[in-house]
Short mmCIF file of C-alpha atoms in Angstrom, two decimals:
data_model
loop_
_atom_site.label_atom_id
_atom_site.label_comp_id
_atom_site.label_asym_id
_atom_site.label_seq_id
_atom_site.Cartn_x
_atom_site.Cartn_y
_atom_site.Cartn_z
CA UNK A 1185 110.52 78.39 131.31
CA UNK A 1186 114.03 77.65 132.47
CA UNK A 1187 117.32 77.69 130.58
CA UNK A 1188 118.15 74.17 129.39
CA UNK A 1189 121.81 74.75 130.26
CA UNK A 1190 121.65 76.20 133.79
CA UNK A 1191 118.06 76.46 135.02
CA UNK A 1192 117.99 80.29 135.13
CA UNK A 1193 115.06 82.22 133.68
CA UNK A 1194 114.99 81.74 129.88
CA UNK A 1195 114.87 84.79 127.60
CA UNK A 1196 114.30 82.90 124.35
CA UNK A 1197 113.08 79.70 122.78
CA UNK A 1198 114.67 78.49 119.57
CA UNK A 1199 111.95 76.34 117.99
CA UNK A 1200 114.43 74.88 115.45
CA UNK A 1201 116.56 73.37 118.22
CA UNK A 1202 113.93 73.08 120.95
CA UNK A 1203 116.24 74.88 123.39
CA UNK A 1204 115.26 77.48 125.97
CA UNK A 1205 118.23 79.68 126.89
CA UNK A 1206 118.94 82.35 129.50
CA UNK A 1207 120.66 85.59 128.56
CA UNK A 1208 124.15 84.29 129.35
CA UNK A 1209 123.80 80.98 127.52
CA UNK A 1210 121.99 82.56 124.57
CA UNK A 1211 124.81 85.07 124.08
CA UNK A 1212 127.37 82.32 124.43
CA UNK A 1213 125.50 80.27 121.83
CA UNK A 1214 125.57 83.14 119.29
CA UNK A 1215 129.28 83.71 119.92
CA UNK A 1216 130.00 79.99 119.51
CA UNK A 1217 128.14 79.82 116.18
CA UNK A 1218 129.98 82.85 114.80
CA UNK A 1219 133.40 81.56 115.88
CA UNK A 1220 132.62 78.11 114.50
CA UNK A 1221 131.65 79.65 111.16
CA UNK A 1222 134.89 81.64 111.09
CA UNK A 1223 136.82 78.40 111.73
CA UNK A 1224 134.79 76.24 109.34
CA UNK A 1225 135.15 78.80 106.54
CA UNK A 1226 138.93 78.99 107.14
CA UNK A 1227 138.52 82.76 107.33
CA UNK A 1228 141.93 83.27 108.90
CA UNK A 1229 144.52 82.11 106.43
CA UNK A 1230 147.37 79.86 107.61
CA UNK A 1231 149.83 82.32 106.08
CA UNK A 1232 148.78 85.23 108.34
CA UNK A 1233 151.45 86.10 110.91
CA UNK A 1234 152.12 88.85 113.43
CA UNK A 1235 154.62 90.36 110.96
CA UNK A 1236 152.28 90.03 108.00
CA UNK A 1237 148.71 90.16 109.38
CA UNK A 1238 145.54 89.86 107.34
CA UNK A 1239 143.47 93.03 107.06
CA UNK A 1240 139.72 92.48 107.39
CA UNK A 1241 137.43 95.30 106.35
CA UNK A 1242 134.03 95.25 108.10
CA UNK A 1243 131.04 96.92 106.44
CA UNK A 1244 129.59 98.82 109.43
CA UNK A 1245 126.23 100.54 108.85
CA UNK A 1246 125.13 101.03 112.45
CA UNK A 1247 122.24 98.57 112.09
CA UNK A 1248 121.99 95.56 114.42
CA UNK A 1249 123.73 93.05 112.12
CA UNK A 1250 126.91 94.97 111.39
CA UNK A 1251 127.14 96.26 114.97
CA UNK A 1252 126.95 92.71 116.39
CA UNK A 1253 129.45 91.48 113.78
CA UNK A 1254 131.93 94.26 114.57
CA UNK A 1255 131.62 93.70 118.33
CA UNK A 1256 132.10 89.92 118.05
CA UNK A 1257 135.06 90.21 115.67
CA UNK A 1258 136.75 92.71 117.95
CA UNK A 1259 136.19 90.49 121.01
CA UNK A 1260 137.54 87.48 119.13
CA UNK A 1261 140.54 89.00 117.37
CA UNK A 1262 141.61 92.15 119.24
CA UNK A 1263 144.42 90.21 120.94
CA UNK A 1264 145.34 88.25 117.82
CA UNK A 1265 148.29 89.89 116.02
CA UNK A 1266 147.51 87.93 112.84
CA UNK A 1267 144.40 90.02 112.16
CA UNK A 1268 143.89 93.76 111.75
CA UNK A 1269 140.28 94.97 111.76
CA UNK A 1270 139.09 98.12 109.99
CA UNK A 1271 135.42 99.18 110.00
CA UNK A 1272 134.11 101.09 106.99
CA UNK A 1273 130.91 103.14 107.14
CA UNK A 1274 129.33 104.48 103.97
CA UNK A 1275 127.16 107.60 104.10
CA UNK A 1276 124.79 107.39 101.15
CA UNK A 1277 123.34 110.87 101.57
CA UNK A 1278 120.07 109.86 103.23
CA UNK A 1279 119.21 112.72 105.52
CA UNK A 1280 118.31 111.82 109.08
CA UNK A 1281 118.59 108.07 108.58
CA UNK A 1282 122.30 107.72 107.93
CA UNK A 1283 123.32 110.60 110.20
CA UNK A 1284 121.74 108.76 113.14
CA UNK A 1285 123.21 105.39 112.22
CA UNK A 1286 126.64 106.96 111.80
CA UNK A 1287 126.35 108.13 115.42
CA UNK A 1288 125.72 104.51 116.46
CA UNK A 1289 128.80 103.40 114.48
CA UNK A 1290 130.99 106.03 116.12
CA UNK A 1291 129.68 105.19 119.60
CA UNK A 1292 130.54 101.53 118.98
CA UNK A 1293 134.00 101.98 117.50
CA UNK A 1294 135.00 104.63 120.08
CA UNK A 1295 134.92 101.85 122.65
CA UNK A 1296 136.69 99.26 120.49
CA UNK A 1297 140.29 98.79 119.50
CA UNK A 1298 139.78 98.97 115.71
CA UNK A 1299 140.22 101.50 112.92
CA UNK A 1300 137.10 103.17 111.53
CA UNK A 1301 136.77 105.00 108.20
CA UNK A 1302 133.75 106.91 106.93
CA UNK A 1303 133.20 107.58 103.22
CA UNK A 1304 130.27 109.21 101.44
CA UNK A 1305 128.63 108.97 98.05
CA UNK A 1306 128.84 112.79 97.99
CA UNK A 1307 132.66 112.67 98.14
CA UNK A 1308 133.02 109.60 95.94
CA UNK A 1309 130.45 110.22 93.21
CA UNK A 1310 129.08 113.72 93.91
CA UNK A 1311 125.63 112.20 94.45
CA UNK A 1312 123.26 111.80 97.38
CA UNK A 1313 120.72 108.97 97.54
CA UNK A 1314 117.87 111.31 98.53
CA UNK A 1315 118.19 113.11 95.15
CA UNK A 1316 118.79 109.87 93.25
CA UNK A 1317 115.59 108.35 94.72
CA UNK A 1318 113.64 111.47 93.76
CA UNK A 1319 115.02 111.87 90.21
CA UNK A 1320 115.19 108.13 89.41
CA UNK A 1321 116.49 108.59 85.84
CA UNK A 1322 116.69 104.85 85.13
CA UNK A 1323 113.24 103.94 86.47
CA UNK A 1324 114.66 101.56 89.12
CA UNK A 1325 114.16 100.99 92.84
CA UNK A 1326 116.50 103.20 94.93
CA UNK A 1327 118.24 100.05 96.26
CA UNK A 1328 119.33 99.20 92.70
CA UNK A 1329 121.40 102.40 92.43
CA UNK A 1330 122.54 102.28 96.03
CA UNK A 1331 123.67 98.66 95.79
CA UNK A 1332 125.90 99.38 92.78
CA UNK A 1333 127.49 102.40 94.48
CA UNK A 1334 127.92 100.55 97.77
CA UNK A 1335 129.59 97.50 96.20
CA UNK A 1336 131.94 99.80 94.30
CA UNK A 1337 132.83 101.86 97.39
CA UNK A 1338 133.39 98.76 99.53
CA UNK A 1339 135.54 97.09 96.86
CA UNK A 1340 137.56 100.24 96.20
CA UNK A 1341 138.26 100.90 99.86
CA UNK A 1342 139.02 97.26 100.47
CA UNK A 1343 141.68 97.60 97.79
CA UNK A 1344 142.91 100.95 99.10
CA UNK A 1345 143.43 99.56 102.61
CA UNK A 1346 145.02 96.43 101.22
CA UNK A 1347 142.18 94.42 102.77
CA UNK A 1348 142.39 90.66 102.33
CA UNK A 1349 138.74 90.12 103.15
CA UNK A 1350 135.54 92.09 103.29
CA UNK A 1351 133.13 91.00 106.04
CA UNK A 1352 129.45 91.88 106.13
CA UNK A 1353 126.69 91.30 108.68
CA UNK A 1354 124.32 89.17 106.59
CA UNK A 1355 122.36 86.84 108.86
CA UNK A 1356 120.61 83.48 108.31
CA UNK A 1357 117.37 85.10 107.15
CA UNK A 1358 119.21 87.29 104.60
CA UNK A 1359 121.07 84.31 103.21
CA UNK A 1360 118.04 81.99 103.09
CA UNK A 1361 116.10 84.72 101.24
CA UNK A 1362 118.92 85.17 98.73
CA UNK A 1363 119.16 81.41 98.26
CA UNK A 1364 115.42 81.12 97.58
CA UNK A 1365 115.49 84.11 95.22
CA UNK A 1366 118.37 82.57 93.25
CA UNK A 1367 116.67 79.17 93.06
CA UNK A 1368 113.30 80.64 92.07
CA UNK A 1369 114.93 82.79 89.38
CA UNK A 1370 116.33 79.62 87.80
CA UNK A 1371 119.72 81.30 87.47
CA UNK A 1372 122.20 78.53 88.28
CA UNK A 1373 125.17 80.68 87.23
CA UNK A 1374 124.16 83.18 89.90
CA UNK A 1375 124.08 80.34 92.45
CA UNK A 1376 127.60 79.35 91.35
CA UNK A 1377 128.82 82.95 91.64
CA UNK A 1378 127.32 83.22 95.13
CA UNK A 1379 129.51 80.30 96.25
CA UNK A 1380 132.80 81.75 95.04
CA UNK A 1381 131.90 85.35 96.01
CA UNK A 1382 130.91 84.87 99.63
CA UNK A 1383 129.30 81.55 100.53
CA UNK A 1384 131.96 78.90 100.27
CA UNK A 1385 134.71 78.31 102.80
CA UNK A 1386 138.05 79.86 101.81
CA UNK A 1387 139.50 76.38 101.43
CA UNK A 1388 136.78 75.52 98.87
CA UNK A 1389 136.43 78.68 96.83
CA UNK A 1390 138.29 79.58 93.70
CA UNK A 1391 139.36 83.13 94.39
CA UNK A 1392 142.86 83.37 92.93
CA UNK A 1393 141.84 85.10 89.73
CA UNK A 1394 138.88 87.01 91.07
CA UNK A 1395 139.20 90.78 90.63
CA UNK A 1396 137.18 91.53 93.78
CA UNK A 1397 138.23 91.35 97.41
CA UNK A 1398 136.73 88.10 98.71
CA UNK A 1399 133.76 88.50 101.03
CA UNK A 1400 132.50 86.49 104.00
CA UNK A 1401 129.45 86.54 106.24
CA UNK A 1402 130.29 85.24 109.70
CA UNK A 1403 126.72 85.79 111.05
CA UNK A 1404 125.10 83.66 108.40
CA UNK A 1405 124.19 80.84 110.79
CA UNK A 1406 122.36 83.16 113.19
CA UNK A 1407 118.66 83.96 112.61
CA UNK A 1408 117.94 87.67 112.23
CA UNK A 1409 115.81 87.75 115.34
CA UNK A 1410 118.66 86.31 117.40
CA UNK A 1411 121.05 88.95 116.09
CA UNK A 1412 118.57 91.62 117.26
CA UNK A 1413 118.16 89.87 120.61
CA UNK A 1414 121.93 89.68 121.05
CA UNK A 1415 122.28 93.42 120.37
CA UNK A 1416 119.54 94.14 122.90
CA UNK A 1417 120.96 91.87 125.63
CA UNK A 1418 124.54 93.09 125.10
CA UNK A 1419 123.25 96.68 125.17
CA UNK A 1420 125.07 97.56 121.95
CA UNK A 1421 124.51 100.95 120.27
CA UNK A 1422 122.21 100.09 117.38
CA UNK A 1423 120.38 102.42 115.05
CA UNK A 1424 116.76 101.25 114.98
CA UNK A 1425 115.24 102.65 111.82
CA UNK A 1426 114.51 101.37 108.37
CA UNK A 1427 115.95 103.15 105.34
CA UNK A 1428 113.24 105.54 104.03
CA UNK A 1429 114.04 104.48 100.45
CA UNK A 1430 113.96 100.74 101.17
CA UNK A 1431 111.92 98.98 98.50
CA UNK A 1432 112.82 95.37 97.97
CA UNK A 1433 109.33 94.09 97.24
CA UNK A 1434 110.30 90.63 95.97
CA UNK A 1435 112.64 89.96 98.89
CA UNK A 1436 109.76 90.97 101.20
CA UNK A 1437 107.51 88.34 99.60
CA UNK A 1438 110.17 85.68 100.06
CA UNK A 1439 110.70 86.78 103.66
CA UNK A 1440 106.97 86.40 104.43
CA UNK A 1441 106.96 82.97 102.79
CA UNK A 1442 109.94 81.87 104.89
CA UNK A 1443 108.33 83.17 108.11
CA UNK A 1444 105.30 81.00 107.32
CA UNK A 1445 107.42 77.93 106.55
CA UNK A 1446 109.57 78.41 109.64
CA UNK A 1447 106.46 78.73 111.81
CA UNK A 1448 105.07 75.40 110.61
CA UNK A 1449 108.40 73.63 110.05
CA UNK A 1450 111.06 74.99 112.43
CA UNK A 1451 114.55 74.67 110.95
CA UNK A 1452 113.50 75.40 107.37
CA UNK A 1453 116.02 78.25 106.96
CA UNK A 1454 118.86 76.04 108.23
CA UNK A 1455 117.93 73.19 105.88
CA UNK A 1456 117.54 75.56 102.91
CA UNK A 1457 121.07 76.84 103.50
CA UNK A 1458 122.54 73.42 104.07
CA UNK A 1459 121.18 72.10 100.76
CA UNK A 1460 121.77 75.34 98.86
CA UNK A 1461 125.41 75.55 99.92
CA UNK A 1462 126.06 72.06 98.62
CA UNK A 1463 124.25 72.81 95.34
CA UNK A 1464 126.14 76.10 95.02
CA UNK A 1465 129.45 74.28 95.49
CA UNK A 1466 128.57 71.79 92.74
CA UNK A 1467 127.39 74.61 90.47
CA UNK A 1468 130.58 76.60 91.11
CA UNK A 1469 132.71 73.58 90.18
CA UNK A 1470 130.69 73.09 87.00
CA UNK A 1471 130.79 76.72 85.84
CA UNK A 1472 134.28 77.83 86.83
CA UNK A 1473 136.51 79.01 84.02
CA UNK A 1474 133.53 79.99 81.85
CA UNK A 1475 132.91 83.21 79.98
CA UNK A 1476 130.85 84.72 82.76
CA UNK A 1477 133.37 86.49 84.96
CA UNK A 1478 134.56 89.98 83.92
CA UNK A 1479 137.63 89.86 81.70
CA UNK A 1480 138.17 93.55 81.04
CA UNK A 1481 138.34 96.80 82.96
CA UNK A 1482 136.27 99.96 82.83
CA UNK A 1483 137.78 102.64 80.57
CA UNK A 1484 136.91 105.33 83.10
CA UNK A 1485 137.58 103.90 86.56
CA UNK A 1486 139.42 100.62 85.97
CA UNK A 1487 136.81 98.48 87.74
CA UNK A 1488 136.33 94.92 86.43
CA UNK A 1489 133.70 94.71 83.67
CA UNK A 1490 132.97 93.03 80.35
CA UNK A 1491 131.84 96.35 78.83
CA UNK A 1492 133.74 99.54 77.94
CA UNK A 1493 132.19 101.35 80.90
CA UNK A 1494 131.20 99.64 84.17
CA UNK A 1495 127.68 99.75 85.59
CA UNK A 1496 128.68 102.11 88.39
CA UNK A 1497 130.12 104.67 85.93
CA UNK A 1498 126.95 104.38 83.81
CA UNK A 1499 124.82 105.10 86.86
CA UNK A 1500 127.02 107.97 88.07
CA UNK A 1501 126.50 109.56 84.62
CA UNK A 1502 122.76 108.85 84.68
CA UNK A 1503 122.26 110.57 88.05
CA UNK A 1504 124.46 113.55 87.12
CA UNK A 1505 127.31 112.67 89.46
CA UNK A 1506 131.06 112.89 88.99
CA UNK A 1507 133.96 110.58 89.65
CA UNK A 1508 137.14 111.89 91.30
CA UNK A 1509 139.05 111.40 88.05
CA UNK A 1510 136.54 113.40 85.99
CA UNK A 1511 137.95 116.85 86.69
CA UNK B 673 92.77 88.06 129.92
CA UNK B 674 93.37 91.71 128.94
CA UNK B 675 96.87 92.67 127.86
CA UNK B 676 98.22 96.01 126.69
CA UNK B 677 100.79 95.50 123.93
CA UNK B 678 102.99 98.36 122.82
CA UNK B 679 104.70 97.66 119.49
CA UNK B 680 107.78 99.87 119.46
CA UNK B 681 107.34 102.22 116.52
CA UNK B 682 103.94 100.66 115.76
CA UNK B 683 101.39 101.91 118.27
CA UNK B 684 99.60 100.38 121.24
CA UNK B 685 97.05 97.54 121.19
CA UNK B 686 94.52 96.46 123.82
CA UNK B 687 94.25 92.67 123.46
CA UNK B 688 91.75 90.16 124.80
CA UNK B 689 93.51 86.80 125.00
CA UNK B 690 92.56 83.31 126.13
CA UNK B 691 93.50 82.48 129.72
CA UNK B 692 96.20 80.06 128.55
CA UNK B 693 97.65 82.40 125.88
CA UNK B 694 101.40 82.48 125.28
CA UNK B 695 103.63 85.40 124.34
CA UNK B 696 103.64 83.91 120.83
CA UNK B 697 99.85 84.42 120.80
CA UNK B 698 100.45 88.09 121.68
CA UNK B 699 102.59 88.44 118.55
CA UNK B 700 99.98 86.67 116.44
CA UNK B 701 97.27 88.99 117.81
CA UNK B 702 99.19 92.03 116.55
CA UNK B 703 99.90 90.40 113.18
CA UNK B 704 103.58 89.56 113.68
CA UNK B 705 105.49 86.32 113.19
CA UNK B 706 107.62 84.96 116.03
CA UNK B 707 110.49 85.17 113.53
CA UNK B 708 110.28 88.94 113.21
CA UNK B 709 109.62 90.20 116.74
CA UNK B 710 110.48 89.64 120.40
CA UNK B 711 108.23 90.23 123.39
CA UNK B 712 109.71 92.21 126.27
CA UNK B 713 108.35 92.10 129.81
CA UNK B 714 109.95 94.73 132.04
CA UNK B 715 112.52 95.23 129.26
CA UNK B 716 113.59 91.59 129.39
CA UNK B 717 112.89 89.26 126.43
CA UNK B 718 110.63 86.27 127.13
CA UNK B 719 110.29 82.94 125.24
CA UNK B 720 107.31 82.88 122.87
CA UNK B 721 106.05 79.53 124.20
CA UNK B 722 105.77 80.87 127.76
CA UNK B 723 102.23 81.57 129.11
CA UNK B 724 101.42 85.26 129.50
CA UNK B 725 101.74 86.31 133.14
CA UNK B 726 101.49 90.07 132.90
CA UNK B 727 99.03 92.70 131.72
CA UNK B 728 101.53 94.82 129.81
CA UNK B 729 104.17 93.88 127.24
CA UNK B 730 106.34 95.66 124.70
CA UNK B 731 107.17 94.21 121.29
CA UNK B 732 110.49 94.77 119.57
CA UNK B 733 110.16 94.41 115.80
CA UNK B 734 113.03 93.59 113.51
CA UNK B 735 114.41 96.47 111.56
CA UNK B 736 115.85 95.51 108.20
CA UNK B 737 119.34 96.52 107.33
CA UNK B 738 122.40 95.97 109.22
#
């Protein structure tokens, strides 16, 4: 099997495109897709200048996706004075797992010309996920607590660093799973929110009044397997372990279903996202300006919410944690 | 054809495959989709539609989270 571009030995076959690619042309193809997505989404605002650069915060966990994202962003923008990159790693208090992935993060950013900050749930909320998963006071999956804390920490630090955008390493499989889950749940408002929160291009979203730092997912055109292959071929420091508390059963079912569909009908994930993005845009246009977005702020921490106390503060209380302002 | 398949983090398998088996068939034989794993021969990834030409492969599974 030879590379369709140069005739060298192929390292992969993309059934959805029919192409066989060698290491060099496969890596180039991933880089091209990511840069095209950054351009198509108008990620870099026209108003960014060398004197007033945009600050992009990258959620860096040490797993393959965020490591590849960080590496590609640094390669693309390290010489561009209009962009300043800062990586943020969150230590959830998962013994062994996060310590090892933090090492991968540090190994990566030591060799790159970007800032790198590390924050922990222990410092932020006086909680550790190992204890939360064991106590489970709300009877929820560990990811349900962790997700609320993580979103809060990312948003808060994005604000603290004056970040204009928050970038995460979600890949094509992640996004196609989320799209299917939203469609199957019948929650069209959620589909609309997805568009304005992270899916739509910056020239198509309505973000002016949003209380959160806008997010983007530059890897969302690249299948998960190709992200892993890229990390392997580029010899990037990646932490190869699954979170011991990981328990997203429904997402796992959807993932298996999509593997089966992709096997029989290559390109299914791409076509799901192409149709879903268009539907999400239409839904966003239809629902904008409604009652759904948070209009108030949390009495305790000031985060956007429609209730007196935000969900994160409720959960911090439930797990016996403390917020910095509590003492 | 006999092939030894080591799934990284998932144990070793002794497989008996058809003479014209592909690396995709190796993945199927160990219960993995071609979407969730890559086959490595001498540490280099190989396309799943390529016929097996070795007696020993390693399989790199996707790890969630990133």
